[in-house]
């Protein structure tokens, strides 16, 4: 038996007898390098927010690796909440950006913001990023549920960004998202941010741009639905 392996076993036995510190450490394992510890954290990225390595004896290549989720009484990697979303600033920034491209401004719409909040809440609850809700809904259905009849509606989502400035820039840099920011056929805008620190992404953004149905379009739609109902 080599000295390094014996040392590993000895340190592991000592570590196993000690309770884990209440600093977000959820797993303790003996490794041979900090690089190995970092790799374990990366492999468990859904839970691990950071890793700490302790070397009890500097003459031996033995490290105690602490994988940390950022919670506990004294977290080593505390979660930083995002900058609160100011909808008026978001609206002003979006309209300034649209103006640079010769587009008409949009107005803030409470129903679109409510639809955005429903989806951001859903993403935070499940800790994922998707345009499809956990109930199978798409953004059009979520907008309709808020009582907004639309002729066009488009949605952007994002996760992880800690401020409006950062997420707005990320959307501008993404061709598909930028296309929604610069749609010439929309008049209304809604946005929401949800913070859930116990999830991997922590911040969940959802925004919708849309244009309402005109009175003639609503009349035609309702009459069509009525006629279809009568024939069955």
XYZ file of N, CA and C in Angstrom:
696
model
N 0.845 -1.202 0.000
C 0.000 0.000 0.000
C 0.880 1.251 0.000
N 0.588 2.203 -0.913
C 1.384 3.419 -0.996
C 0.996 4.367 0.135
N 1.931 5.273 0.465
C 1.659 6.255 1.514
C 0.493 7.169 1.131
N 0.407 7.557 -0.152
C -0.642 8.478 -0.564
C -2.014 7.857 -0.388
N -2.162 6.585 -0.719
C -3.449 5.921 -0.568
C -3.795 5.744 0.898
N -2.807 5.393 1.705
C -3.047 5.257 3.139
C -3.472 6.590 3.741
N -2.820 7.656 3.291
C -3.161 8.976 3.806
C -4.588 9.355 3.428
N -4.968 9.012 2.205
C -6.327 9.308 1.757
C -7.339 8.598 2.646
N -7.101 7.328 2.903
C -8.037 6.567 3.742
C -8.108 7.148 5.147
N -6.942 7.534 5.675
C -6.911 8.069 7.038
C -7.675 9.391 7.113
N -7.447 10.277 6.173
C -8.134 11.565 6.169
C -9.621 11.383 5.947
N -9.989 10.452 5.060
C -11.402 10.199 4.802
C -12.099 9.704 6.057
N -11.419 8.858 6.824
C -12.010 8.332 8.057
C -12.212 9.444 9.073
N -11.235 10.354 9.164
C -11.355 11.474 10.098
C -12.501 12.389 9.685
N -12.576 12.676 8.378
C -13.613 13.569 7.874
C -15.000 13.007 8.086
N -15.136 11.678 7.966
C -16.442 11.044 8.093
C -17.006 11.196 9.500
N -16.120 11.394 10.502
C -16.566 11.506 11.884
C -17.044 12.918 12.234
N -16.806 13.875 11.357
C -17.155 15.263 11.648
C -18.452 15.644 10.947
N -19.340 16.368 11.637
C -20.566 16.837 10.972
C -20.224 17.876 9.911
N -21.030 17.929 8.879
C -20.812 18.913 7.830
C -21.105 20.307 8.368
N -20.286 21.279 8.025
C -20.531 22.657 8.493
C -21.811 23.210 7.893
N -22.468 24.099 8.645
C -23.728 24.687 8.181
C -23.444 25.920 7.329
N -22.692 25.705 6.252
C -22.313 26.805 5.370
C -22.673 26.511 3.914
N -23.592 25.574 3.738
C -23.984 25.197 2.390
C -23.321 23.935 1.892
N -22.409 23.376 2.672
C -21.757 22.132 2.262
C -22.753 20.987 2.317
N -22.961 20.336 1.191
C -23.894 19.217 1.151
C -23.199 17.881 0.877
N -21.932 17.956 0.521
C -21.184 16.719 0.300
C -19.717 16.972 0.572
N -19.087 16.009 1.247
C -17.660 16.082 1.546
C -16.995 14.818 1.036
N -15.939 14.986 0.253
C -15.283 13.826 -0.337
C -13.780 14.079 -0.405
N -13.004 13.031 -0.234
C -11.552 13.143 -0.294
C -11.080 12.989 -1.732
N -10.252 13.930 -2.179
C -9.743 13.925 -3.552
C -8.235 14.172 -3.520
N -7.631 14.123 -4.711
C -6.181 14.287 -4.797
C -5.752 15.665 -5.285
N -6.710 16.505 -5.680
C -6.342 17.833 -6.161
C -7.560 18.744 -6.133
N -7.311 20.064 -6.164
C -8.410 21.016 -6.240
C -9.113 20.899 -7.590
N -8.345 20.566 -8.622
C -8.924 20.392 -9.949
C -9.974 19.294 -9.937
N -9.687 18.224 -9.233
C -10.645 17.124 -9.127
C -11.897 17.569 -8.368
N -11.705 18.376 -7.346
C -12.832 18.904 -6.573
C -13.707 19.794 -7.446
N -13.080 20.668 -8.228
C -13.822 21.548 -9.115
C -14.602 20.763 -10.155
N -14.007 19.670 -10.647
C -14.683 18.839 -11.642
C -15.932 18.181 -11.057
N -15.867 17.797 -9.778
C -17.033 17.198 -9.128
C -18.164 18.221 -9.014
N -17.801 19.466 -8.697
C -18.816 20.528 -8.601
C -19.450 20.785 -9.966
N -18.624 20.837 -10.990
C -19.125 21.078 -12.341
C -20.050 19.952 -12.784
N -19.719 18.729 -12.420
C -20.547 17.581 -12.808
C -21.905 17.598 -12.108
N -21.972 18.276 -10.966
C -23.222 18.366 -10.210
C -23.733 19.808 -10.249
N -23.711 20.414 -11.440
C -23.975 21.848 -11.574
C -25.390 22.254 -11.169
N -26.334 21.326 -11.182
C -27.695 21.681 -10.788
C -27.797 22.003 -9.302
N -26.857 21.492 -8.507
C -26.870 21.729 -7.063
C -25.674 22.537 -6.599
N -24.512 22.247 -7.156
C -23.269 22.842 -6.662
C -23.076 24.267 -7.171
N -22.934 25.199 -6.228
C -22.685 26.593 -6.582
C -21.215 26.945 -6.446
N -20.476 26.114 -5.757
C -19.046 26.349 -5.589
C -18.414 25.209 -4.813
N -17.088 25.166 -4.838
C -16.361 24.097 -4.156
C -15.220 24.692 -3.347
N -14.944 24.056 -2.226
C -13.839 24.473 -1.365
C -12.974 23.256 -1.066
N -11.662 23.401 -1.226
C -10.735 22.306 -0.946
C -9.836 22.663 0.236
N -9.711 21.737 1.171
C -8.825 21.898 2.318
C -7.757 20.815 2.258
N -6.498 21.194 2.497
C -5.390 20.235 2.481
C -4.850 20.089 3.909
N -5.275 19.045 4.632
C -4.867 18.887 6.037
C -3.362 18.798 6.235
N -2.672 18.172 5.292
C -1.221 17.984 5.401
C -0.599 18.398 4.074
N 0.135 19.506 4.064
C 0.664 20.034 2.808
C 1.750 19.135 2.215
N 2.206 18.150 2.964
C 3.223 17.237 2.427
C 2.593 16.079 1.666
N 1.287 15.993 1.688
C 0.605 14.879 1.020
C -0.445 15.424 0.045
N -0.579 14.785 -1.115
C -1.564 15.225 -2.119
C -2.973 14.747 -1.776
N -3.452 15.195 -0.628
C -4.772 14.780 -0.154
C -5.571 16.032 0.200
N -6.753 16.157 -0.377
C -7.600 17.328 -0.158
C -8.986 16.876 0.291
N -9.563 17.658 1.198
C -10.961 17.451 1.564
C -11.787 18.404 0.714
N -12.623 17.862 -0.143
C -13.420 18.650 -1.079
C -14.816 18.859 -0.506
N -15.221 20.108 -0.357
C -16.556 20.469 0.097
C -17.354 21.002 -1.093
N -18.405 20.295 -1.479
C -19.308 20.781 -2.507
C -20.397 21.603 -1.830
N -20.639 22.799 -2.349
C -21.463 23.776 -1.644
C -22.632 24.233 -2.508
N -23.818 24.310 -1.885
C -25.006 24.742 -2.626
C -25.389 26.200 -2.357
N -24.603 26.888 -1.552
C -24.846 28.306 -1.317
C -25.819 28.622 -0.197
N -26.282 27.612 0.530
C -27.254 27.860 1.591
C -26.620 27.587 2.958
N -27.447 27.529 3.991
C -26.945 27.320 5.335
C -26.929 28.609 6.135
N -26.531 28.490 7.390
C -26.516 29.650 8.287
C -25.452 30.665 7.878
N -24.308 30.166 7.430
C -23.212 31.047 7.000
C -22.697 30.553 5.648
N -23.448 30.778 4.581
C -23.094 30.209 3.271
C -21.772 30.746 2.734
N -20.957 29.833 2.199
C -19.704 30.234 1.578
C -19.947 30.913 0.235
N -20.985 30.498 -0.443
C -21.318 31.058 -1.757
C -22.752 31.578 -1.717
N -22.978 32.676 -1.005
C -24.356 33.173 -0.837
C -24.954 33.632 -2.155
N -26.255 33.502 -2.239
C -26.976 33.950 -3.425
C -27.178 35.458 -3.376
N -26.887 36.121 -4.470
C -27.110 37.559 -4.563
C -28.403 37.811 -5.327
N -29.370 38.469 -4.704
C -30.638 38.730 -5.400
C -30.423 39.667 -6.577
N -31.296 39.613 -7.560
C -31.162 40.494 -8.719
C -31.548 41.925 -8.384
N -31.129 42.839 -9.220
C -31.611 44.214 -9.119
C -33.104 44.218 -9.414
N -33.922 44.812 -8.559
C -35.372 44.802 -8.801
C -35.720 45.339 -10.189
N -36.691 44.711 -10.804
C -37.117 45.120 -12.131
C -37.967 46.381 -12.048
N -37.551 47.414 -12.754
C -38.335 48.638 -12.888
C -38.967 48.609 -14.277
N -40.265 48.350 -14.325
C -40.934 48.186 -15.612
C -40.897 49.446 -16.458
N -40.953 50.603 -15.808
C -40.932 51.855 -16.555
C -39.582 52.070 -17.242
N -38.508 51.684 -16.555
C -37.180 51.781 -17.168
C -37.061 50.778 -18.323
N -37.572 49.562 -18.096
C -37.537 48.556 -19.157
C -38.298 49.049 -20.387
N -39.459 49.643 -20.153
C -40.264 50.161 -21.258
C -39.522 51.277 -21.987
N -38.934 52.182 -21.226
C -38.217 53.305 -21.836
C -37.028 52.810 -22.660
N -36.294 51.842 -22.121
C -35.138 51.295 -22.841
C -35.575 50.595 -24.122
N -36.638 49.815 -24.027
C -37.125 49.116 -25.209
C -37.575 50.108 -26.277
N -38.300 51.125 -25.876
C -38.790 52.105 -26.848
C -37.651 52.927 -27.449
N -36.635 53.216 -26.652
C -35.469 53.919 -27.193
C -34.774 53.049 -28.231
N -34.678 51.767 -27.946
C -34.049 50.826 -28.876
C -34.873 50.706 -30.149
N -36.184 50.623 -30.001
C -37.055 50.554 -31.172
C -36.960 51.857 -31.989
N -36.862 52.987 -31.291
C -36.747 54.263 -31.979
C -35.488 54.359 -32.824
N -34.401 53.749 -32.338
C -33.153 53.749 -33.101
C -33.308 53.029 -34.445
N -34.319 52.171 -34.525
C -34.561 51.416 -35.752
C -35.808 51.910 -36.482
N -36.256 53.105 -36.127
C -37.372 53.713 -36.820
C -38.716 53.091 -36.536
N -38.851 52.444 -35.377
C -40.087 51.748 -35.037
C -40.908 52.541 -34.019
N -42.199 52.342 -34.055
C -43.096 53.008 -33.122
C -42.914 52.455 -31.706
N -43.171 53.251 -30.682
C -43.059 52.763 -29.302
C -44.206 51.815 -28.956
N -43.974 51.014 -27.930
C -45.016 50.149 -27.382
C -45.424 50.712 -26.025
N -46.566 50.270 -25.518
C -47.021 50.714 -24.206
C -47.077 49.520 -23.265
N -46.894 49.787 -21.986
C -46.928 48.727 -20.983
C -48.358 48.257 -20.794
N -48.545 46.945 -20.850
C -49.880 46.368 -20.747
C -49.926 45.400 -19.565
N -50.843 45.650 -18.627
C -50.921 44.833 -17.414
C -51.243 43.375 -17.713
N -52.059 43.119 -18.731
C -52.429 41.737 -19.051
C -51.239 40.962 -19.601
N -50.424 41.618 -20.389
C -49.223 40.957 -20.908
C -48.199 40.735 -19.794
N -48.105 41.676 -18.865
C -47.209 41.483 -17.719
C -47.700 40.343 -16.839
N -49.031 40.224 -16.703
C -49.590 39.123 -15.903
C -49.290 37.781 -16.560
N -49.417 37.713 -17.881
C -49.102 36.478 -18.599
C -47.619 36.147 -18.458
N -46.773 37.174 -18.498
C -45.332 36.969 -18.323
C -45.023 36.467 -16.923
N -45.723 37.021 -15.923
C -45.488 36.611 -14.533
C -45.905 35.161 -14.315
N -47.011 34.755 -14.914
C -47.462 33.367 -14.786
C -46.387 32.420 -15.311
N -45.805 32.774 -16.455
C -44.807 31.877 -17.040
C -43.497 31.910 -16.255
N -43.080 33.092 -15.804
C -41.851 33.185 -15.015
C -41.993 32.406 -13.709
N -43.163 32.492 -13.082
C -43.426 31.710 -11.868
C -43.311 30.213 -12.156
N -43.854 29.802 -13.278
C -43.841 28.390 -13.648
C -42.413 27.909 -13.908
N -41.625 28.718 -14.605
C -40.234 28.356 -14.855
C -39.456 28.253 -13.540
N -39.693 29.196 -12.633
C -38.991 29.182 -11.343
C -39.393 27.973 -10.512
N -40.670 27.603 -10.579
C -41.151 26.458 -9.811
C -40.461 25.173 -10.242
N -40.200 25.058 -11.544
C -39.603 23.825 -12.069
C -38.108 23.972 -12.355
N -37.570 25.186 -12.176
C -36.141 25.389 -12.347
C -35.651 25.124 -13.754
N -36.435 25.510 -14.770
C -36.019 25.255 -16.145
C -36.255 26.475 -17.014
N -35.917 26.355 -18.292
C -36.166 27.419 -19.248
C -36.852 26.819 -20.463
N -37.995 27.363 -20.807
C -38.794 26.829 -21.905
C -39.868 27.842 -22.280
N -40.345 27.761 -23.505
C -41.497 28.560 -23.902
C -42.804 27.810 -23.644
N -42.691 26.548 -23.301
C -43.868 25.730 -23.023
C -44.089 25.635 -21.521
N -45.289 25.977 -21.073
C -45.600 25.899 -19.659
C -45.716 24.456 -19.191
N -45.678 24.260 -17.891
C -45.767 22.909 -17.340
C -47.116 22.267 -17.632
N -48.119 23.080 -17.972
C -49.438 22.567 -18.345
C -49.576 22.394 -19.855
N -48.474 22.582 -20.579
C -48.494 22.444 -22.023
C -48.856 23.705 -22.777
N -49.099 24.794 -22.074
C -49.521 26.036 -22.721
C -48.374 26.699 -23.462
N -48.720 27.408 -24.553
C -47.755 28.271 -25.208
C -48.055 29.717 -24.812
N -47.246 30.645 -25.285
C -47.424 32.027 -24.836
C -48.751 32.607 -25.316
N -49.221 32.163 -26.475
C -50.504 32.653 -26.960
C -51.644 32.281 -26.035
N -51.639 31.049 -25.577
C -52.681 30.597 -24.651
C -52.601 31.353 -23.332
N -51.382 31.601 -22.856
C -51.238 32.312 -21.582
C -51.720 33.756 -21.701
N -51.474 34.372 -22.843
C -51.947 35.734 -23.073
C -53.471 35.766 -23.148
N -54.059 34.808 -23.843
C -55.521 34.741 -23.954
C -56.176 34.522 -22.600
N -55.545 33.748 -21.749
C -56.106 33.491 -20.417
C -56.206 34.763 -19.585
N -55.392 35.756 -19.923
C -55.451 37.034 -19.204
C -56.473 37.987 -19.822
N -57.217 37.503 -20.822
C -58.247 38.319 -21.443
C -57.737 39.264 -22.507
N -56.566 38.969 -23.065
C -56.001 39.808 -24.129
C -56.188 39.078 -25.453
N -57.051 39.597 -26.317
C -57.246 39.045 -27.658
C -56.214 39.669 -28.588
N -55.372 38.849 -29.173
C -54.246 39.383 -29.944
C -54.319 38.993 -31.415
N -53.738 39.853 -32.211
C -53.535 39.520 -33.626
C -52.131 38.975 -33.839
N -51.198 39.378 -32.971
C -49.829 38.870 -32.999
C -49.289 38.922 -31.573
N -48.536 37.907 -31.195
C -47.904 37.886 -29.869
C -46.597 37.118 -29.970
N -45.563 37.628 -29.317
C -44.254 36.988 -29.338
C -43.662 37.054 -27.930
N -42.887 36.064 -27.589
C -42.368 35.942 -26.218
C -40.854 35.744 -26.213
N -40.196 36.394 -25.261
C -38.794 36.140 -24.936
C -38.707 35.610 -23.508
N -37.853 34.629 -23.271
C -37.569 34.163 -21.919
C -36.057 34.127 -21.726
N -35.639 34.141 -20.486
C -34.218 34.060 -20.161
C -34.081 33.636 -18.705
N -32.920 33.082 -18.361
C -32.664 32.688 -16.980
C -31.238 33.059 -16.586
N -31.073 33.410 -15.317
C -29.747 33.625 -14.759
C -29.269 35.058 -14.694
N -29.825 35.941 -15.510
C -29.358 37.327 -15.517
C -29.843 38.053 -14.253
N -28.970 38.869 -13.683
C -29.268 39.513 -12.410
C -29.744 40.960 -12.531
N -29.969 41.442 -13.754
C -30.493 42.796 -13.909
C -31.139 42.939 -15.283
N -32.010 43.947 -15.396
C -32.660 44.229 -16.673
C -31.633 44.571 -17.747
N -30.617 45.382 -17.410
C -29.610 45.762 -18.395
C -28.954 44.533 -19.018
N -28.662 43.547 -18.189
C -27.961 42.360 -18.682
C -28.866 41.518 -19.564
N -30.105 41.305 -19.133
C -31.000 40.464 -19.931
C -31.400 41.177 -21.222
N -31.570 42.486 -21.171
C -31.919 43.246 -22.372
C -30.797 43.147 -23.410
N -29.558 43.239 -22.953
C -28.407 43.106 -23.857
C -28.337 41.690 -24.421
N -28.613 40.711 -23.585
C -28.575 39.319 -24.052
C -29.622 39.087 -25.134
N -30.795 39.669 -24.967
C -31.846 39.527 -25.983
C -31.462 40.258 -27.270
N -30.840 41.404 -27.145
C -30.403 42.124 -28.344
C -29.356 41.324 -29.118
N -28.506 40.617 -28.396
C -27.420 39.866 -29.030
C -27.877 38.542 -29.637
N -29.104 38.141 -29.337
C -29.648 36.884 -29.859
C -30.599 37.205 -31.019
N -30.303 36.750 -32.235
C -31.119 37.141 -33.409
C -32.615 36.906 -33.230
N -33.000 35.729 -32.735
C -34.421 35.441 -32.582
C -35.096 36.327 -31.554
N -34.427 36.548 -30.423
C -34.984 37.403 -29.382
C -35.014 38.865 -29.842
N -33.960 39.265 -30.550
C -33.901 40.637 -31.033
C -35.017 40.916 -32.042
N -35.346 39.921 -32.826
C -36.444 40.079 -33.785
C -37.747 40.414 -33.073
N -37.968 39.786 -31.909
C -39.178 40.093 -31.144
C -39.139 41.503 -30.565
N -37.961 41.948 -30.126
C -37.840 43.314 -29.604
C -38.162 44.347 -30.683
N -37.850 44.014 -31.912
C -37.977 44.969 -33.003
C -39.113 44.622 -33.963
N -40.113 43.932 -33.474
C -41.254 43.643 -34.345
C -41.978 44.948 -34.675
N -42.235 45.218 -35.957
C -42.924 46.457 -36.320
C -44.433 46.384 -36.139
N -44.964 45.161 -35.912
C -46.421 44.969 -35.890
C -46.989 44.838 -34.482
N -46.226 45.246 -33.442
C -46.720 45.146 -32.068
C -46.916 46.539 -31.481
N -47.812 46.610 -30.505
C -48.126 47.896 -29.855
C -48.012 47.844 -28.333
N -48.013 46.623 -27.774
C -48.054 46.455 -26.318
C -46.894 45.589 -25.832
N -46.586 45.747 -24.543
C -45.415 45.089 -23.956
C -45.722 44.715 -22.510
N -45.246 43.532 -22.100
C -45.357 43.115 -20.707
C -44.118 42.335 -20.316
N -43.746 42.391 -19.044
C -42.514 41.734 -18.607
C -42.630 41.334 -17.145
N -41.869 40.299 -16.751
C -41.842 39.861 -15.352
C -40.486 39.241 -15.040
N -40.092 39.369 -13.801
C -38.886 38.751 -13.256
C -39.261 38.024 -11.978
N -38.852 36.764 -11.863
C -39.080 35.980 -10.648
C -37.731 35.476 -10.152
N -37.508 35.621 -8.859
C -36.259 35.196 -8.224
C -36.532 34.013 -7.315
N -35.881 32.895 -7.599
C -36.002 31.710 -6.759
C -34.590 31.179 -6.477
N -33.989 31.593 -5.351
C -32.579 31.280 -5.093
C -32.272 29.802 -4.890
N -33.273 28.986 -4.625
C -33.021 27.571 -4.385
C -32.944 26.756 -5.672
N -33.007 27.410 -6.809
C -32.915 26.717 -8.089
C -31.581 27.039 -8.761
N -31.255 26.278 -9.802
C -29.971 26.452 -10.455
C -29.837 27.820 -11.104
N -30.878 28.273 -11.823
C -30.776 29.531 -12.558
C -31.069 30.760 -11.691
N -31.887 30.603 -10.676
C -32.223 31.640 -9.692
C -33.124 32.745 -10.238
N -32.816 33.315 -11.388
C -33.669 34.368 -11.940
C -34.340 33.879 -13.217
N -35.611 34.253 -13.364
C -36.423 33.784 -14.496
C -37.148 34.984 -15.098
N -36.856 35.253 -16.364
C -37.393 36.405 -17.063
C -38.363 35.956 -18.151
N -39.442 36.692 -18.296
C -40.383 36.443 -19.385
C -40.958 37.777 -19.839
N -41.008 37.978 -21.141
C -41.617 39.200 -21.688
C -42.440 38.849 -22.917
N -43.461 39.648 -23.155
C -44.344 39.455 -24.310
C -44.555 40.795 -24.995
N -44.463 40.788 -26.316
C -44.896 41.926 -27.122
C -46.067 41.441 -27.961
N -47.051 42.316 -28.170
C -48.266 41.875 -28.857
C -49.008 43.061 -29.428
N -49.985 42.739 -30.253
C -50.934 43.726 -30.768
C -52.325 43.129 -30.619
N -53.308 43.929 -30.201
C -54.653 43.390 -29.968
C -55.417 43.207 -31.277
N -56.401 42.356 -31.216
C -57.337 42.225 -32.328
C -58.155 43.504 -32.455
N -58.439 43.902 -33.679
C -59.324 45.029 -33.889
C -60.771 44.615 -33.676
N -61.664 45.584 -33.533
C -63.081 45.285 -33.286
C -63.674 44.440 -34.413
N -63.301 44.731 -35.644
C -63.834 43.967 -36.776
C -63.338 42.532 -36.728
N -62.064 42.346 -36.325
C -61.497 40.998 -36.252
C -62.165 40.196 -35.145
N -62.434 40.840 -33.996
C -63.098 40.152 -32.888
C -64.514 39.757 -33.301
N -65.221 40.673 -33.974
C -66.577 40.376 -34.427
C -66.564 39.188 -35.384
N -65.649 39.180 -36.336
C -65.576 38.095 -37.306
C -65.250 36.775 -36.614
N -64.304 36.840 -35.656
C -63.936 35.619 -34.936
C -65.110 35.057 -34.152
N -65.805 35.953 -33.419
C -66.928 35.502 -32.596
C -68.070 34.966 -33.452
N -68.346 35.616 -34.571
C -69.403 35.143 -35.457
C -69.037 33.796 -36.054
N -67.767 33.628 -36.392
C -67.312 32.350 -36.949
C -67.471 31.235 -35.937
N -67.074 31.498 -34.685
C -67.202 30.500 -33.626
C -68.671 30.169 -33.376
N -69.553 31.188 -33.450
C -70.989 30.962 -33.239
C -71.558 30.096 -34.339
N -71.182 30.372 -35.581
C -71.674 29.569 -36.714
C -71.193 28.130 -36.635
N -69.944 27.958 -36.206
C -69.420 26.599 -36.068
C -70.179 25.856 -34.983
N -70.503 26.539 -33.907
C -71.244 25.913 -32.822
C -72.637 25.488 -33.283
N -73.287 26.321 -34.095
C -74.650 26.024 -34.551
C -74.699 24.821 -35.479
N -73.614 24.538 -36.165
C -73.650 23.448 -37.153
C -73.325 22.099 -36.544
N -73.050 22.050 -35.254
C -72.732 20.765 -34.619
C -73.772 20.378 -33.592
